[in-house]
Amino acid sequence: MKKLTILILGIFLIYSCSEKKLNESDIKNQVLTTYNEMYNSYGEGTDEFWKYFENDFLRITPSGNFQKGVEEQKTKWNDYLKVKKLHLESFDAPEMIISQKQVITIGGYVEYFIDRTTKDSSYNRGVYVATWRKNDNGDWKICMDTWHSGLDKK
C-alpha cells in the first residue's frame, strides 16, 4: 500500500510540475491582443510601442540590412518624429503561424507621414512581418521583424 501511495504521489508531482500547454486558440488570442496593443501604440506616433520588443530584437530592413537592439531604433524613430508626424490609417488582422512559444504574424497596414513644416504627406501601404516569442514571464514580445512598404501609390 505504501508503494502504491508513493507511486501515485510521484505521478501527481510529475504531472503538476510539467509545463502547461495552451491550445492554439488561446495562443492566437494572447498574441492578437498584444499585436493590437502594439499597433494602437504605434499609431499614437510616440515611441511607446517599443515596449513590445525584446531589448536585443533583430530587424531586417527592406534593403536586407540587419539591425539589432531597441535603443538605436528608438533613437532613430524619435529623430524621424521630429520632422514627420505619423497617421496610421489602418492595420489588418494578421495571418498567424503558431507554436507554443513562438508566433509569426503577417499583416498589412496603411499609414501617412506628414511633414511637420510643409504639411505635405506621403502615403504608405505595406506588410509587416514579426516573430513573437513568449518570455518566461508569459509576455509575448517581438524578437525579429521586417516590413515591406510602398506596395501601391495613391
Coordinates of C-alpha atoms in Angstrom, one line a residue:
M1 CA 0.0 0.0 0.0
K2 CA 2.9 2.4 0.8
K3 CA 4.5 1.7 -2.6
L4 CA 1.2 2.5 -4.3
T5 CA 0.7 5.7 -2.4
I6 CA 4.3 6.8 -3.2
L7 CA 3.8 5.9 -6.9
I8 CA 0.5 7.9 -7.1
L9 CA 2.2 10.9 -5.3
G10 CA 5.1 10.7 -7.7
I11 CA 2.9 10.7 -10.8
F12 CA 0.9 13.5 -9.4
L13 CA 4.0 15.5 -8.7
I14 CA 5.4 14.9 -12.2
Y15 CA 2.1 15.9 -13.7
S16 CA 1.7 19.1 -11.7
C17 CA 5.2 20.2 -12.4
S18 CA 5.0 19.7 -16.1
E19 CA 4.6 22.7 -18.3
K20 CA 1.0 23.5 -19.1
K21 CA 0.5 23.8 -22.9
L22 CA -2.0 26.3 -24.2
N23 CA -4.2 25.4 -27.1
E24 CA -3.8 27.2 -30.4
S25 CA -6.8 29.3 -29.9
D26 CA -5.5 30.7 -26.5
I27 CA -2.1 31.4 -28.1
K28 CA -3.8 33.2 -31.0
N29 CA -5.9 35.3 -28.7
Q30 CA -2.9 36.3 -26.5
V31 CA -0.8 37.3 -29.5
L32 CA -3.6 39.0 -31.3
T33 CA -4.3 41.1 -28.1
T34 CA -0.7 42.1 -27.9
Y35 CA -0.4 42.7 -31.6
N36 CA -3.4 45.1 -31.5
E37 CA -2.0 46.9 -28.4
M38 CA 1.4 47.3 -30.2
Y39 CA -0.2 48.7 -33.4
N40 CA -2.5 51.0 -31.4
S41 CA 0.5 52.3 -29.5
Y42 CA 2.4 52.7 -32.8
G43 CA -0.5 54.7 -34.2
E44 CA -0.2 57.2 -31.4
G45 CA 3.0 58.4 -33.0
T46 CA 5.2 58.0 -30.0
D47 CA 8.0 55.6 -29.0
E48 CA 5.9 53.7 -26.5
F49 CA 5.3 50.8 -28.9
W50 CA 9.0 49.7 -28.4
K51 CA 7.9 48.1 -25.1
Y52 CA 6.5 45.3 -27.2
F53 CA 10.0 44.4 -28.5
E54 CA 12.8 42.3 -26.8
N55 CA 15.7 44.5 -26.0
D56 CA 18.0 42.6 -28.4
F57 CA 15.5 42.0 -31.1
L58 CA 16.7 41.6 -34.7
R59 CA 15.3 43.8 -37.6
I60 CA 15.9 43.0 -41.2
T61 CA 15.3 46.2 -43.2
P62 CA 13.7 46.1 -46.7
S63 CA 17.2 46.6 -48.2
G64 CA 18.4 43.5 -46.4
N65 CA 20.4 45.2 -43.7
F66 CA 20.4 43.8 -40.2
Q67 CA 19.8 46.0 -37.2
K68 CA 19.9 44.7 -33.6
G69 CA 18.5 46.2 -30.4
V70 CA 15.8 48.6 -29.3
E71 CA 17.7 51.6 -28.2
E72 CA 19.2 52.6 -31.6
Q73 CA 15.9 52.0 -33.4
K74 CA 14.1 54.1 -30.8
T75 CA 16.5 57.0 -31.2
K76 CA 16.1 56.9 -35.0
W77 CA 12.4 56.8 -34.7
N78 CA 12.3 59.8 -32.3
D79 CA 14.6 61.7 -34.6
Y80 CA 12.2 60.9 -37.5
L81 CA 9.2 62.0 -35.5
K82 CA 10.8 65.5 -35.1
V83 CA 10.2 66.1 -38.8
K84 CA 7.3 63.8 -39.6
K85 CA 4.0 63.0 -37.9
L86 CA 2.6 59.6 -38.3
H87 CA -1.1 58.9 -39.2
L88 CA -1.9 55.2 -39.1
E89 CA -5.0 54.8 -41.2
S90 CA -5.4 51.1 -40.7
F91 CA -3.8 47.8 -39.9
D92 CA -5.1 44.3 -40.8
A93 CA -5.8 41.4 -38.5
P94 CA -2.7 39.3 -39.1
E95 CA -2.3 35.8 -40.5
M96 CA -0.5 33.7 -37.9
I97 CA 1.8 30.8 -37.8
I98 CA 1.5 29.4 -34.3
S99 CA 3.6 27.2 -32.0
Q100 CA 3.8 27.1 -28.2
K101 CA 6.5 29.7 -27.6
Q102 CA 6.7 31.4 -31.0
V103 CA 4.2 33.0 -33.3
I104 CA 4.8 34.7 -36.7
T105 CA 2.4 37.4 -37.7
I106 CA 1.9 38.8 -41.2
G107 CA -0.3 41.8 -41.6
G108 CA -0.9 44.8 -43.8
Y109 CA -1.0 48.5 -42.9
V110 CA -1.8 51.9 -44.4
E111 CA -0.1 54.9 -43.0
Y112 CA 0.7 58.5 -43.9
F113 CA 3.7 60.5 -42.8
I114 CA 3.1 64.2 -42.7
D115 CA 5.9 66.8 -42.8
R116 CA 5.6 68.9 -39.7
T117 CA 6.8 72.1 -41.6
T118 CA 5.2 71.8 -45.1
K119 CA 2.2 69.6 -44.1
D120 CA 2.9 67.5 -47.2
S121 CA 2.0 63.9 -46.7
S122 CA 3.3 60.6 -48.1
Y123 CA 1.0 57.6 -48.5
N124 CA 2.5 54.2 -47.5
R125 CA 0.9 50.8 -47.7
G126 CA 2.9 47.8 -46.7
V127 CA 3.2 44.4 -45.0
Y128 CA 4.7 43.9 -41.5
V129 CA 6.1 40.5 -40.5
A130 CA 7.1 39.8 -36.9
T131 CA 8.2 36.9 -34.9
W132 CA 6.8 36.9 -31.4
R133 CA 8.4 34.9 -28.6
K134 CA 6.8 34.0 -25.3
N135 CA 9.1 35.2 -22.5
D136 CA 9.5 33.3 -19.2
N137 CA 7.0 35.8 -17.5
G138 CA 4.4 34.9 -20.1
D139 CA 4.6 38.1 -22.1
W140 CA 4.7 38.0 -25.9
K141 CA 7.4 40.2 -27.4
I142 CA 8.8 40.8 -30.9
C143 CA 12.2 39.1 -31.3
M144 CA 12.5 39.7 -35.0
D145 CA 10.7 41.8 -37.6
T146 CA 10.8 43.2 -41.2
W147 CA 8.4 45.2 -43.3
H148 CA 7.9 46.0 -47.0
S149 CA 6.3 49.2 -47.9
G150 CA 5.3 51.2 -51.0
L151 CA 3.1 48.4 -52.3
D152 CA 1.0 50.8 -54.3
K153 CA 0.9 54.5 -54.7
K154 CA -2.2 56.6 -54.0

